[in-house]
N, C-alpha and C. Protein backbone atom coordinates (compact mmCIF):
# COMPACT_ATOMS: atom_id res chain seq x y z
N MET A 1 0.83 -1.17 0.00
CA MET A 1 0.00 0.00 0.00
C MET A 1 0.88 1.25 0.00
N ARG A 2 0.41 2.23 -0.65
CA ARG A 2 1.15 3.48 -0.75
C ARG A 2 0.90 4.31 0.50
N GLU A 3 2.00 4.83 1.04
CA GLU A 3 1.89 5.66 2.24
C GLU A 3 1.43 7.06 1.86
N GLU A 4 0.98 7.80 2.82
CA GLU A 4 0.35 9.10 2.58
C GLU A 4 1.30 10.13 1.95
N ASN A 5 2.50 10.24 2.46
CA ASN A 5 3.44 11.27 1.97
C ASN A 5 4.49 10.68 1.02
N GLU A 6 4.24 9.54 0.45
CA GLU A 6 5.24 8.87 -0.39
C GLU A 6 5.10 9.34 -1.84
N SER A 7 6.25 9.62 -2.46
CA SER A 7 6.23 10.06 -3.85
C SER A 7 6.07 8.86 -4.78
N ASP A 8 5.76 9.17 -6.03
CA ASP A 8 5.58 8.11 -7.03
C ASP A 8 6.87 7.31 -7.21
N ALA A 9 7.98 7.99 -7.26
CA ALA A 9 9.27 7.32 -7.46
C ALA A 9 9.60 6.41 -6.28
N ASP A 10 9.37 6.91 -5.07
CA ASP A 10 9.65 6.10 -3.88
C ASP A 10 8.73 4.85 -3.83
N PHE A 11 7.47 5.07 -4.17
CA PHE A 11 6.53 3.95 -4.16
C PHE A 11 6.91 2.89 -5.20
N THR A 12 7.27 3.32 -6.40
CA THR A 12 7.68 2.41 -7.46
C THR A 12 8.95 1.66 -7.06
N SER A 13 9.89 2.36 -6.46
CA SER A 13 11.14 1.74 -6.01
C SER A 13 10.87 0.69 -4.92
N ARG A 14 10.04 1.04 -3.98
CA ARG A 14 9.72 0.11 -2.89
C ARG A 14 8.99 -1.12 -3.43
N ARG A 15 8.11 -0.91 -4.37
CA ARG A 15 7.37 -2.01 -4.98
C ARG A 15 8.31 -2.94 -5.75
N ARG A 16 9.26 -2.37 -6.47
CA ARG A 16 10.22 -3.14 -7.24
C ARG A 16 11.11 -3.97 -6.30
N ASP A 17 11.49 -3.40 -5.16
CA ASP A 17 12.34 -4.11 -4.19
C ASP A 17 11.61 -5.31 -3.58
N HIS A 18 10.31 -5.20 -3.44
CA HIS A 18 9.53 -6.27 -2.82
C HIS A 18 8.93 -7.25 -3.83
N ALA A 19 9.16 -7.03 -5.12
CA ALA A 19 8.56 -7.87 -6.15
C ALA A 19 9.04 -9.33 -6.02
N GLU A 20 10.33 -9.53 -5.76
CA GLU A 20 10.86 -10.88 -5.64
C GLU A 20 10.27 -11.61 -4.43
N VAL A 21 10.17 -10.92 -3.32
CA VAL A 21 9.59 -11.50 -2.11
C VAL A 21 8.13 -11.86 -2.36
N ARG A 22 7.42 -10.97 -3.01
CA ARG A 22 6.01 -11.20 -3.32
C ARG A 22 5.84 -12.40 -4.25
N MET A 23 6.72 -12.52 -5.25
CA MET A 23 6.64 -13.62 -6.19
C MET A 23 6.90 -14.95 -5.48
N LYS A 24 7.90 -15.00 -4.59
CA LYS A 24 8.17 -16.22 -3.83
C LYS A 24 6.98 -16.60 -2.95
N TYR A 25 6.40 -15.59 -2.32
CA TYR A 25 5.23 -15.84 -1.48
C TYR A 25 4.07 -16.39 -2.32
N ASP A 26 3.82 -15.79 -3.47
CA ASP A 26 2.72 -16.24 -4.33
C ASP A 26 2.93 -17.67 -4.79
N LEU A 27 4.16 -18.05 -5.12
CA LEU A 27 4.45 -19.42 -5.55
C LEU A 27 4.24 -20.41 -4.41
N LYS A 28 4.75 -20.06 -3.23
CA LYS A 28 4.56 -20.94 -2.06
C LYS A 28 3.09 -21.06 -1.71
N ARG A 29 2.37 -19.97 -1.79
CA ARG A 29 0.94 -19.99 -1.48
C ARG A 29 0.17 -20.87 -2.46
N LYS A 30 0.54 -20.81 -3.73
CA LYS A 30 -0.12 -21.62 -4.76
C LYS A 30 0.13 -23.10 -4.48
N LYS A 31 1.36 -23.46 -4.13
CA LYS A 31 1.68 -24.86 -3.80
C LYS A 31 0.89 -25.31 -2.57
N TRP A 32 0.81 -24.43 -1.59
CA TRP A 32 0.07 -24.76 -0.37
C TRP A 32 -1.41 -24.96 -0.68
N ASP A 33 -1.98 -24.08 -1.50
CA ASP A 33 -3.39 -24.20 -1.87
C ASP A 33 -3.68 -25.53 -2.57
N ILE A 34 -2.79 -25.93 -3.46
CA ILE A 34 -2.96 -27.20 -4.17
C ILE A 34 -2.87 -28.37 -3.20
N SER A 35 -1.87 -28.35 -2.32
CA SER A 35 -1.72 -29.42 -1.32
C SER A 35 -2.91 -29.48 -0.38
N ASN A 36 -3.38 -28.34 0.05
CA ASN A 36 -4.53 -28.28 0.94
C ASN A 36 -5.77 -28.86 0.26
N HIS A 37 -5.96 -28.51 -1.00
CA HIS A 37 -7.11 -29.02 -1.76
C HIS A 37 -7.04 -30.54 -1.89
N LYS A 38 -5.86 -31.06 -2.18
CA LYS A 38 -5.69 -32.51 -2.31
C LYS A 38 -5.97 -33.21 -0.97
N CYS A 39 -5.47 -32.64 0.11
CA CYS A 39 -5.71 -33.22 1.45
C CYS A 39 -7.20 -33.22 1.79
N LEU A 40 -7.89 -32.15 1.46
CA LEU A 40 -9.33 -32.09 1.70
C LEU A 40 -10.06 -33.17 0.91
N MET A 41 -9.67 -33.37 -0.34
CA MET A 41 -10.32 -34.38 -1.18
C MET A 41 -10.08 -35.79 -0.63
N VAL A 42 -8.86 -36.07 -0.18
CA VAL A 42 -8.56 -37.38 0.40
C VAL A 42 -9.35 -37.59 1.68
N ALA A 43 -9.38 -36.59 2.53
CA ALA A 43 -10.12 -36.71 3.79
C ALA A 43 -11.60 -36.94 3.54
N LYS A 44 -12.18 -36.18 2.62
CA LYS A 44 -13.60 -36.31 2.34
C LYS A 44 -13.93 -37.64 1.67
N SER A 45 -13.02 -38.15 0.84
CA SER A 45 -13.31 -39.41 0.14
C SER A 45 -13.19 -40.63 1.05
N THR A 46 -12.50 -40.50 2.18
CA THR A 46 -12.34 -41.65 3.07
C THR A 46 -13.37 -41.67 4.20
N ILE A 47 -14.21 -40.66 4.27
CA ILE A 47 -15.23 -40.58 5.31
C ILE A 47 -16.56 -41.02 4.71
N SER A 48 -17.36 -41.73 5.50
CA SER A 48 -18.64 -42.22 5.00
C SER A 48 -19.55 -41.06 4.60
N ASP A 49 -20.49 -41.36 3.70
CA ASP A 49 -21.38 -40.32 3.18
C ASP A 49 -22.20 -39.66 4.28
N ALA A 50 -22.67 -40.46 5.23
CA ALA A 50 -23.50 -39.91 6.30
C ALA A 50 -22.71 -38.93 7.15
N THR A 51 -21.48 -39.28 7.46
CA THR A 51 -20.63 -38.40 8.27
C THR A 51 -20.25 -37.16 7.48
N ARG A 52 -19.88 -37.35 6.23
CA ARG A 52 -19.46 -36.23 5.38
C ARG A 52 -20.58 -35.21 5.24
N GLY A 53 -21.82 -35.67 5.13
CA GLY A 53 -22.95 -34.77 4.97
C GLY A 53 -23.24 -33.93 6.20
N SER A 54 -22.80 -34.40 7.35
CA SER A 54 -23.10 -33.66 8.59
C SER A 54 -22.00 -32.66 8.95
N ILE A 55 -20.95 -32.59 8.17
CA ILE A 55 -19.85 -31.67 8.46
C ILE A 55 -19.84 -30.56 7.41
N LEU A 56 -19.81 -29.33 7.89
CA LEU A 56 -19.79 -28.18 6.98
C LEU A 56 -18.45 -28.09 6.27
N ASP A 57 -18.46 -27.50 5.09
CA ASP A 57 -17.22 -27.32 4.33
C ASP A 57 -16.30 -26.34 5.04
N CYS A 58 -15.00 -26.58 4.89
CA CYS A 58 -13.98 -25.74 5.50
C CYS A 58 -12.98 -25.32 4.43
N ASP A 59 -12.21 -24.28 4.74
CA ASP A 59 -11.20 -23.81 3.81
C ASP A 59 -9.92 -24.62 3.87
N THR A 60 -9.60 -25.18 5.04
CA THR A 60 -8.35 -25.92 5.18
C THR A 60 -8.63 -27.35 5.62
N ALA A 61 -7.71 -28.24 5.28
CA ALA A 61 -7.83 -29.65 5.65
C ALA A 61 -7.75 -29.79 7.17
N MET A 62 -6.91 -29.02 7.81
CA MET A 62 -6.77 -29.11 9.26
C MET A 62 -8.08 -28.73 9.95
N GLU A 63 -8.69 -27.69 9.49
CA GLU A 63 -9.98 -27.25 10.04
C GLU A 63 -11.04 -28.35 9.87
N TYR A 64 -11.07 -28.96 8.69
CA TYR A 64 -12.03 -30.02 8.39
C TYR A 64 -11.82 -31.23 9.31
N LEU A 65 -10.57 -31.63 9.49
CA LEU A 65 -10.27 -32.77 10.36
C LEU A 65 -10.61 -32.47 11.82
N GLN A 66 -10.43 -31.23 12.24
CA GLN A 66 -10.81 -30.85 13.60
C GLN A 66 -12.32 -30.95 13.79
N LYS A 67 -13.08 -30.58 12.76
CA LYS A 67 -14.54 -30.70 12.85
C LYS A 67 -14.97 -32.16 12.88
N VAL A 68 -14.29 -33.00 12.10
CA VAL A 68 -14.59 -34.44 12.13
C VAL A 68 -14.30 -34.99 13.51
N GLU A 69 -13.15 -34.63 14.07
CA GLU A 69 -12.77 -35.10 15.40
C GLU A 69 -13.79 -34.66 16.45
N SER A 70 -14.18 -33.40 16.40
CA SER A 70 -15.13 -32.91 17.40
C SER A 70 -16.48 -33.58 17.25
N GLN A 71 -16.84 -33.94 16.03
CA GLN A 71 -18.11 -34.63 15.81
C GLN A 71 -18.13 -35.97 16.55
N PHE A 72 -17.00 -36.66 16.56
CA PHE A 72 -16.96 -37.99 17.17
C PHE A 72 -16.63 -37.95 18.65
N THR A 73 -15.89 -36.98 19.11
CA THR A 73 -15.60 -36.94 20.54
C THR A 73 -16.78 -36.41 21.33
N ASP A 74 -17.53 -35.49 20.75
CA ASP A 74 -18.66 -34.92 21.45
C ASP A 74 -19.87 -35.84 21.44
N SER A 75 -20.00 -36.64 20.40
CA SER A 75 -21.23 -37.40 20.26
C SER A 75 -21.00 -38.90 20.12
N SER A 76 -20.00 -39.44 20.83
CA SER A 76 -19.73 -40.86 20.70
C SER A 76 -20.88 -41.70 21.24
N LYS A 77 -21.54 -41.24 22.30
CA LYS A 77 -22.69 -41.97 22.84
C LYS A 77 -23.86 -41.93 21.86
N ALA A 78 -24.09 -40.78 21.29
CA ALA A 78 -25.17 -40.66 20.31
C ALA A 78 -24.87 -41.49 19.08
N TYR A 79 -23.62 -41.50 18.66
CA TYR A 79 -23.21 -42.29 17.50
C TYR A 79 -23.38 -43.78 17.79
N ALA A 80 -22.99 -44.22 18.99
CA ALA A 80 -23.15 -45.62 19.37
C ALA A 80 -24.63 -45.99 19.39
N SER A 81 -25.45 -45.11 19.91
CA SER A 81 -26.89 -45.36 19.94
C SER A 81 -27.45 -45.49 18.53
N THR A 82 -26.99 -44.63 17.64
CA THR A 82 -27.44 -44.70 16.24
C THR A 82 -27.03 -46.00 15.59
N LEU A 83 -25.80 -46.44 15.84
CA LEU A 83 -25.33 -47.70 15.27
C LEU A 83 -26.14 -48.89 15.80
N ILE A 84 -26.42 -48.89 17.08
CA ILE A 84 -27.19 -49.99 17.68
C ILE A 84 -28.60 -50.02 17.09
N LYS A 85 -29.24 -48.86 16.98
CA LYS A 85 -30.57 -48.80 16.38
C LYS A 85 -30.54 -49.28 14.94
N LYS A 86 -29.49 -48.91 14.24
CA LYS A 86 -29.35 -49.33 12.84
C LYS A 86 -29.24 -50.85 12.75
N LEU A 87 -28.48 -51.45 13.65
CA LEU A 87 -28.34 -52.91 13.65
C LEU A 87 -29.68 -53.61 13.93
N PHE A 88 -30.41 -53.10 14.89
CA PHE A 88 -31.66 -53.74 15.28
C PHE A 88 -32.78 -53.51 14.27
N ASN A 89 -32.74 -52.40 13.57
CA ASN A 89 -33.81 -52.08 12.63
C ASN A 89 -33.48 -52.42 11.18
N GLU A 90 -32.29 -52.90 10.93
CA GLU A 90 -31.85 -53.21 9.56
C GLU A 90 -32.69 -54.34 8.98
N LYS A 91 -33.16 -54.16 7.77
CA LYS A 91 -33.91 -55.19 7.05
C LYS A 91 -33.31 -55.35 5.66
N HIS A 92 -33.18 -56.59 5.23
CA HIS A 92 -32.67 -56.87 3.89
C HIS A 92 -33.81 -56.63 2.90
N THR A 93 -33.59 -55.73 1.97
CA THR A 93 -34.65 -55.42 1.01
C THR A 93 -34.28 -55.83 -0.40
N SER A 94 -33.10 -55.48 -0.83
CA SER A 94 -32.69 -55.83 -2.19
C SER A 94 -31.17 -56.00 -2.22
N GLY A 95 -30.69 -56.52 -3.32
CA GLY A 95 -29.26 -56.74 -3.45
C GLY A 95 -28.88 -58.11 -2.90
N GLY A 96 -27.60 -58.38 -2.87
CA GLY A 96 -27.11 -59.68 -2.43
C GLY A 96 -27.10 -59.81 -0.92
N ILE A 97 -27.24 -61.04 -0.48
CA ILE A 97 -27.23 -61.31 0.96
C ILE A 97 -25.82 -61.08 1.53
N ARG A 98 -24.81 -61.35 0.71
CA ARG A 98 -23.42 -61.15 1.15
C ARG A 98 -23.18 -59.69 1.53
N GLU A 99 -23.63 -58.77 0.67
CA GLU A 99 -23.46 -57.33 0.94
C GLU A 99 -24.22 -56.93 2.21
N HIS A 100 -25.40 -57.52 2.39
CA HIS A 100 -26.21 -57.22 3.58
C HIS A 100 -25.48 -57.66 4.85
N ILE A 101 -24.93 -58.86 4.82
CA ILE A 101 -24.21 -59.39 5.99
C ILE A 101 -22.96 -58.55 6.25
N LEU A 102 -22.22 -58.20 5.21
CA LEU A 102 -21.02 -57.38 5.37
C LEU A 102 -21.36 -55.99 5.92
N LYS A 103 -22.47 -55.44 5.47
CA LYS A 103 -22.90 -54.13 5.95
C LYS A 103 -23.20 -54.18 7.45
N MET A 104 -23.92 -55.22 7.86
CA MET A 104 -24.25 -55.34 9.28
C MET A 104 -23.00 -55.63 10.11
N SER A 105 -22.11 -56.45 9.57
CA SER A 105 -20.87 -56.77 10.27
C SER A 105 -20.01 -55.52 10.43
N ASN A 106 -19.94 -54.71 9.40
CA ASN A 106 -19.17 -53.47 9.45
C ASN A 106 -19.76 -52.51 10.49
N THR A 107 -21.08 -52.44 10.55
CA THR A 107 -21.73 -51.59 11.55
C THR A 107 -21.40 -52.08 12.96
N ALA A 108 -21.42 -53.40 13.16
CA ALA A 108 -21.09 -53.96 14.47
C ALA A 108 -19.63 -53.71 14.84
N LEU A 109 -18.73 -53.75 13.86
CA LEU A 109 -17.31 -53.50 14.13
C LEU A 109 -17.06 -52.06 14.59
N LYS A 110 -17.91 -51.14 14.16
CA LYS A 110 -17.76 -49.74 14.57
C LYS A 110 -18.05 -49.55 16.05
N LEU A 111 -18.74 -50.52 16.66
CA LEU A 111 -19.06 -50.44 18.09
C LEU A 111 -17.91 -50.91 18.97
N LYS A 112 -17.00 -51.72 18.43
CA LYS A 112 -15.91 -52.28 19.24
C LYS A 112 -15.01 -51.22 19.87
N PRO A 113 -14.58 -50.19 19.16
CA PRO A 113 -13.71 -49.19 19.80
C PRO A 113 -14.40 -48.44 20.96
N MET A 114 -15.72 -48.50 21.00
CA MET A 114 -16.46 -47.84 22.07
C MET A 114 -16.77 -48.80 23.22
N ASP A 115 -16.12 -49.96 23.22
CA ASP A 115 -16.34 -51.01 24.21
C ASP A 115 -17.78 -51.50 24.22
N LEU A 116 -18.41 -51.52 23.05
CA LEU A 116 -19.77 -52.00 22.90
C LEU A 116 -19.86 -53.12 21.86
N GLY A 117 -18.76 -53.84 21.68
CA GLY A 117 -18.72 -54.89 20.68
C GLY A 117 -19.75 -55.98 20.96
N LEU A 118 -20.33 -56.50 19.88
CA LEU A 118 -21.31 -57.57 20.00
C LEU A 118 -20.62 -58.92 19.81
N LYS A 119 -21.12 -59.93 20.50
CA LYS A 119 -20.61 -61.28 20.28
C LYS A 119 -21.06 -61.73 18.90
N ASP A 120 -20.23 -62.56 18.28
CA ASP A 120 -20.53 -63.03 16.93
C ASP A 120 -21.87 -63.76 16.86
N VAL A 121 -22.17 -64.55 17.88
CA VAL A 121 -23.43 -65.32 17.90
C VAL A 121 -24.62 -64.37 17.89
N PHE A 122 -24.53 -63.29 18.65
CA PHE A 122 -25.62 -62.32 18.70
C PHE A 122 -25.76 -61.60 17.37
N LEU A 123 -24.64 -61.28 16.75
CA LEU A 123 -24.67 -60.63 15.44
C LEU A 123 -25.32 -61.54 14.40
N ILE A 124 -25.02 -62.82 14.47
CA ILE A 124 -25.63 -63.78 13.54
C ILE A 124 -27.15 -63.79 13.72
N HIS A 125 -27.61 -63.77 14.95
CA HIS A 125 -29.05 -63.73 15.20
C HIS A 125 -29.68 -62.43 14.67
N LEU A 126 -28.96 -61.32 14.81
CA LEU A 126 -29.47 -60.07 14.25
C LEU A 126 -29.56 -60.13 12.73
N VAL A 127 -28.56 -60.73 12.11
CA VAL A 127 -28.57 -60.87 10.65
C VAL A 127 -29.76 -61.73 10.22
N PHE A 128 -29.96 -62.86 10.90
CA PHE A 128 -31.08 -63.74 10.56
C PHE A 128 -32.42 -63.05 10.76
N ALA A 129 -32.53 -62.26 11.81
CA ALA A 129 -33.78 -61.55 12.08
C ALA A 129 -34.06 -60.49 11.03
N SER A 130 -33.03 -60.01 10.37
CA SER A 130 -33.20 -58.97 9.37
C SER A 130 -33.54 -59.52 7.98
N LEU A 131 -33.46 -60.83 7.82
CA LEU A 131 -33.72 -61.43 6.51
C LEU A 131 -35.21 -61.66 6.28
N PRO A 132 -35.66 -61.55 5.04
CA PRO A 132 -37.08 -61.80 4.74
C PRO A 132 -37.38 -63.30 4.76
N LYS A 133 -38.65 -63.65 4.62
CA LYS A 133 -39.11 -65.04 4.69
C LYS A 133 -38.46 -65.94 3.63
N GLU A 134 -38.11 -65.41 2.51
CA GLU A 134 -37.54 -66.23 1.43
C GLU A 134 -36.20 -66.87 1.80
N TYR A 135 -35.56 -66.40 2.86
CA TYR A 135 -34.29 -66.97 3.31
C TYR A 135 -34.49 -67.91 4.51
N GLU A 136 -35.72 -68.33 4.76
CA GLU A 136 -36.02 -69.16 5.90
C GLU A 136 -35.28 -70.50 5.86
N THR A 137 -35.15 -71.09 4.68
CA THR A 137 -34.42 -72.37 4.58
C THR A 137 -32.95 -72.19 4.92
N PHE A 138 -32.41 -71.06 4.56
CA PHE A 138 -31.02 -70.75 4.90
C PHE A 138 -30.85 -70.70 6.41
N ILE A 139 -31.79 -70.08 7.09
CA ILE A 139 -31.73 -69.95 8.55
C ILE A 139 -31.89 -71.31 9.21
N VAL A 140 -32.83 -72.11 8.73
CA VAL A 140 -33.06 -73.45 9.30
C VAL A 140 -31.82 -74.32 9.12
N ASN A 141 -31.21 -74.27 7.95
CA ASN A 141 -30.00 -75.07 7.69
C ASN A 141 -28.86 -74.63 8.60
N TYR A 142 -28.74 -73.35 8.88
CA TYR A 142 -27.69 -72.88 9.77
C TYR A 142 -27.91 -73.38 11.18
N ASN A 143 -29.14 -73.33 11.64
CA ASN A 143 -29.46 -73.75 13.01
C ASN A 143 -29.22 -75.24 13.22
N MET A 144 -29.32 -76.03 12.17
CA MET A 144 -29.07 -77.46 12.32
C MET A 144 -27.58 -77.70 12.31
């Protein structure tokens, strides 16, 4: 910025002296912006859709990760409750049975770090309870 009592020649000279510093700063800033953008994309792509949708967009990757962290530290009980409800209310509607079982198993695994892990036998019963009538022979064969 030009100072109040500065002449045109002094201002031009001062600007010319700082041009190299400004250029280095602009180059470093551009590299940082690209790196930050890549980090944000990686962070967002590795987080589940439900979690990603509940977090507001941020300008920096660090800010975004702090919001993700605060989401889970503040609401771990609520998150655990949501996972448990999801397990108990899950119903197989379409698609393969393998994907359904893996989905329920993955949900149950998310409870383990919160010391709420389910026994495998109980998880199997939850999976069977979530299956429609057409899989009844599968359930009977397993029980035998």
